[in-house]
């Protein structure tokens, strides 16, 4: 335990400012190369995007509150569904995970910073420009993109001139993601403290390493796809125009070759966070650490060979339908392993239920529901009914909202004391959890019924037979949205108001290098590589077997 | 004692979770709302429904078991109850078991799923063929053997009620958003093959009671088939986002017994003959204007708006537009051949010569365009224009 003191306060060679933070607001935030500051920037940015994307969802749910059009024109409704998805996927969930990576990966592997700090600065500061450009399309002549976030041609080619801005915004987001991934990989491969072997790394680090490879593999594919759309729209090419010898279905293949790994890009780091939190509050090592690593890698591999399950109704040959159905069903196996391992981690533990644990349990339950409806969607013949209905909307929101977003919230509560040095309000955190959990189900569960009963997705108005569940869903949506203001309140309180100081090891059962440094984590940590002993590595016992 | 205690708690949790699932999966139906996939009226829809129910129940059982284990643990293994944490961190036997068993369950699911798919893809031996073409935002149906074709669009009542601030209550409109002017009429007890395509963007043709949907893709012809077992009216909607009125292009299938279907075919052919003769008549300006205004309302007003003001820049105004006030040939050309890369369709595929003549006359004289000229059906050359 003496190592805590050694590694925690490391100003040995430091003869000027205590932690030599840059002076001045711009120097500190605009020019920062510090992984913690950049992590904070990413997290604050993604929270802002979460609220912007969320308010678009509320426009959608408000219009769908009762049948008939009351608030917006259908073309604006379509812009809202499109922008909501683009903002949430690329602006909220992905940058939030990069924020976690920045903050936690160096702390978890005993590195002084990210491997490429200047690029780190750049990869963040691209994002505000990308999203300003994307959001500005809403105010342009003809409005923003309205063809869905999947940008299927030929419909997306009917977008006005704002389309060029959408494409360039996507390019910039892609560049940002690729640079962020390069940084994550370079950091994990090169900057682990001596003794932090690959199979000793915390699972969050593992899942991010695999996620980073997915990102590098697929973001260029998306960039290629949208570039072809750009030239089809503005330069008269016919990549996707059947009349010119092109193929509109090819776009869907290319898009989903990106799009399916993208889904796992958003959920694998969530698996990592949950695999950190459950052992801490169960006071018991993660069950089946090695199996968890292999399961993550298997899911990542499978994500490359299942893309066409998003396209079962385009008219593929029977052999194609069968291949993509079987491959998709296989994903249930490693995903099942993860769920069973999480339950086994809890089994015979000594559990307490602080807010991070509550969100983690909520994640396991609700993500499993989303996973099971995913298994149903994999059955291609049944998908001929499910496809493009609210059943699909319910499915992917279950894995994304009480999935990815709950994991983000669990992770925030888990590490917030480490980031701020102060304890957040447990009472308000728990209230946030319970209200979120209740309303997320009120919001999304009825959408299963709507889809099965025949309501297509992406429609601004519907037959009165769907009225009851739409109304319930909208009520849930508004309540869920308002509940998130509690989250902001808890964070603001923890950063500026809370008087309750956090210890270095914030949670009784927490094991890992990040808990060996003081809270808040000093501006510079692990300038000297820590000496790793077994007590700091949660999975040490796995290695001996 | 301890093990017995665990068992009792597990049973209680199992009961509670099963009750919760019952509340989620069965109870909502008691509100009188439809909450499940329709069984439908074709062999495919029945197969897909059964497949759906098999997977659903497998998933429910898996979910109930996992959650039972989890909540049993949450109840028993708490620090506040003084439970001491065990130290185990893996069990090769358990891990092999929960890898192998799911694989076996998946194989069990894959067998009926494969059978259903093979059946779905076999469109051979059809008694008749209907070609379906999706347009923004309507469907065209062509009966290849009987040489019948017509356009099907949202019916006028729904269309009026669905406008923003229409002030009409959708609940008062019969079959709101699920009714059309011309339903597709099909015989029961026949294997019907569909050839599905689109003219502009991708649509998807979906009637839940038939059991499937299939994308309508420009440049591609997808095959699908049905065999309707019971006469009735079956309603569906476009299922692929296709632009602003995606939510307003329903599908209505009117399935008739064989003899009634034949009578319908005969009647349609009679109308087609009358239509062909109308081309050779000379129409009065008033007749052209009144017919043109009807065609405009059903085909053009969604984009160009009822008052011709359009929704620029995607859908240009017609009032005062050079296209509508310049040479007649230009107006005809755009209406007949459409405009590449925009939502303006080639209406030669959708309208008769009479309809085109009347709508062009209407557009050139309405909204203050007042050109004063009229276009006769005989002025309209629907096909062969490509060579000029």
PDB file of N, CA, C and O in Angstrom, chain B residues 123-144:
ATOM      1  N   UNK B 123     -41.031 -18.486 -55.507  1.00  0.00           N
ATOM      2  CA  UNK B 123     -42.183 -17.852 -56.142  1.00  0.00           C
ATOM      3  C   UNK B 123     -42.554 -18.556 -57.450  1.00  0.00           C
ATOM      4  O   UNK B 123     -43.241 -17.996 -58.290  1.00  0.00           O
ATOM      5  N   UNK B 124     -42.114 -19.798 -57.624  1.00  0.00           N
ATOM      6  CA  UNK B 124     -42.426 -20.517 -58.872  1.00  0.00           C
ATOM      7  C   UNK B 124     -43.885 -20.983 -58.867  1.00  0.00           C
ATOM      8  O   UNK B 124     -44.518 -21.089 -57.812  1.00  0.00           O
ATOM      9  N   UNK B 125     -44.391 -21.265 -60.057  1.00  0.00           N
ATOM     10  CA  UNK B 125     -45.732 -21.823 -60.191  1.00  0.00           C
ATOM     11  C   UNK B 125     -46.843 -20.850 -59.893  1.00  0.00           C
ATOM     12  O   UNK B 125     -47.907 -21.232 -59.393  1.00  0.00           O
ATOM     13  N   UNK B 126     -46.633 -19.561 -60.168  1.00  0.00           N
ATOM     14  CA  UNK B 126     -47.664 -18.580 -59.862  1.00  0.00           C
ATOM     15  C   UNK B 126     -48.778 -18.605 -60.908  1.00  0.00           C
ATOM     16  O   UNK B 126     -48.537 -18.879 -62.077  1.00  0.00           O
ATOM     17  N   UNK B 127     -49.991 -18.300 -60.446  1.00  0.00           N
ATOM     18  CA  UNK B 127     -51.147 -18.261 -61.357  1.00  0.00           C
ATOM     19  C   UNK B 127     -51.247 -16.917 -62.064  1.00  0.00           C
ATOM     20  O   UNK B 127     -51.865 -16.809 -63.111  1.00  0.00           O
ATOM     21  N   UNK B 128     -50.733 -15.874 -61.470  1.00  0.00           N
ATOM     22  CA  UNK B 128     -50.808 -14.551 -62.091  1.00  0.00           C
ATOM     23  C   UNK B 128     -49.699 -13.670 -61.542  1.00  0.00           C
ATOM     24  O   UNK B 128     -49.071 -13.998 -60.537  1.00  0.00           O
ATOM     25  N   UNK B 129     -49.450 -12.578 -62.234  1.00  0.00           N
ATOM     26  CA  UNK B 129     -48.345 -11.701 -61.834  1.00  0.00           C
ATOM     27  C   UNK B 129     -48.830 -10.265 -61.764  1.00  0.00           C
ATOM     28  O   UNK B 129     -49.495  -9.777 -62.680  1.00  0.00           O
ATOM     29  N   UNK B 130     -48.488  -9.607 -60.676  1.00  0.00           N
ATOM     30  CA  UNK B 130     -48.802  -8.184 -60.533  1.00  0.00           C
ATOM     31  C   UNK B 130     -47.495  -7.432 -60.339  1.00  0.00           C
ATOM     32  O   UNK B 130     -46.687  -7.800 -59.482  1.00  0.00           O
ATOM     33  N   UNK B 131     -47.291  -6.425 -61.166  1.00  0.00           N
ATOM     34  CA  UNK B 131     -46.098  -5.603 -61.004  1.00  0.00           C
ATOM     35  C   UNK B 131     -46.457  -4.394 -60.142  1.00  0.00           C
ATOM     36  O   UNK B 131     -47.455  -3.718 -60.395  1.00  0.00           O
ATOM     37  N   UNK B 132     -45.633  -4.150 -59.137  1.00  0.00           N
ATOM     38  CA  UNK B 132     -45.875  -3.043 -58.212  1.00  0.00           C
ATOM     39  C   UNK B 132     -44.727  -2.056 -58.360  1.00  0.00           C
ATOM     40  O   UNK B 132     -43.562  -2.438 -58.260  1.00  0.00           O
ATOM     41  N   UNK B 133     -45.061  -0.795 -58.606  1.00  0.00           N
ATOM     42  CA  UNK B 133     -44.010   0.213 -58.715  1.00  0.00           C
ATOM     43  C   UNK B 133     -44.270   1.306 -57.693  1.00  0.00           C
ATOM     44  O   UNK B 133     -45.367   1.864 -57.638  1.00  0.00           O
ATOM     45  N   UNK B 134     -43.247   1.609 -56.898  1.00  0.00           N
ATOM     46  CA  UNK B 134     -43.375   2.672 -55.908  1.00  0.00           C
ATOM     47  C   UNK B 134     -42.942   4.003 -56.503  1.00  0.00           C
ATOM     48  O   UNK B 134     -41.951   4.082 -57.230  1.00  0.00           O
ATOM     49  N   UNK B 135     -43.735   5.025 -56.227  1.00  0.00           N
ATOM     50  CA  UNK B 135     -43.407   6.391 -56.628  1.00  0.00           C
ATOM     51  C   UNK B 135     -43.517   7.256 -55.383  1.00  0.00           C
ATOM     52  O   UNK B 135     -44.228   6.920 -54.442  1.00  0.00           O
ATOM     53  N   UNK B 136     -42.898   8.430 -55.404  1.00  0.00           N
ATOM     54  CA  UNK B 136     -43.145   9.389 -54.335  1.00  0.00           C
ATOM     55  C   UNK B 136     -44.506  10.023 -54.600  1.00  0.00           C
ATOM     56  O   UNK B 136     -44.632  10.782 -55.565  1.00  0.00           O
ATOM     57  N   UNK B 137     -45.561   9.826 -53.950  1.00  0.00           N
ATOM     58  CA  UNK B 137     -45.799   8.917 -52.863  1.00  0.00           C
ATOM     59  C   UNK B 137     -47.083   8.192 -53.198  1.00  0.00           C
ATOM     60  O   UNK B 137     -48.151   8.552 -52.734  1.00  0.00           O
ATOM     61  N   UNK B 138     -46.963   7.219 -54.073  1.00  0.00           N
ATOM     62  CA  UNK B 138     -48.105   6.430 -54.518  1.00  0.00           C
ATOM     63  C   UNK B 138     -47.596   5.114 -55.067  1.00  0.00           C
ATOM     64  O   UNK B 138     -46.390   4.941 -55.272  1.00  0.00           O
ATOM     65  N   UNK B 139     -48.523   4.208 -55.307  1.00  0.00           N
ATOM     66  CA  UNK B 139     -48.161   2.899 -55.854  1.00  0.00           C
ATOM     67  C   UNK B 139     -48.848   2.714 -57.200  1.00  0.00           C
ATOM     68  O   UNK B 139     -50.001   3.086 -57.365  1.00  0.00           O
ATOM     69  N   UNK B 140     -48.124   2.117 -58.129  1.00  0.00           N
ATOM     70  CA  UNK B 140     -48.764   1.719 -59.380  1.00  0.00           C
ATOM     71  C   UNK B 140     -48.843   0.201 -59.421  1.00  0.00           C
ATOM     72  O   UNK B 140     -47.875  -0.481 -59.075  1.00  0.00           O
ATOM     73  N   UNK B 141     -50.009  -0.290 -59.840  1.00  0.00           N
ATOM     74  CA  UNK B 141     -50.205  -1.737 -59.958  1.00  0.00           C
ATOM     75  C   UNK B 141     -50.470  -2.082 -61.409  1.00  0.00           C
ATOM     76  O   UNK B 141     -51.309  -1.454 -62.054  1.00  0.00           O
ATOM     77  N   UNK B 142     -49.755  -3.073 -61.942  1.00  0.00           N
ATOM     78  CA  UNK B 142     -49.973  -3.534 -63.317  1.00  0.00           C
ATOM     79  C   UNK B 142     -50.232  -5.028 -63.272  1.00  0.00           C
ATOM     80  O   UNK B 142     -49.405  -5.792 -62.761  1.00  0.00           O
ATOM     81  N   UNK B 143     -51.376  -5.411 -63.807  1.00  0.00           N
ATOM     82  CA  UNK B 143     -51.727  -6.826 -63.878  1.00  0.00           C
ATOM     83  C   UNK B 143     -51.231  -7.314 -65.223  1.00  0.00           C
ATOM     84  O   UNK B 143     -51.832  -7.024 -66.259  1.00  0.00           O
ATOM     85  N   UNK B 144     -50.128  -8.042 -65.236  1.00  0.00           N
ATOM     86  CA  UNK B 144     -49.444  -8.315 -66.494  1.00  0.00           C
ATOM     87  C   UNK B 144     -50.297  -9.159 -67.447  1.00  0.00           C
ATOM     88  O   UNK B 144     -50.364  -8.892 -68.627  1.00  0.00           O
TER      89      UNK B 144
END
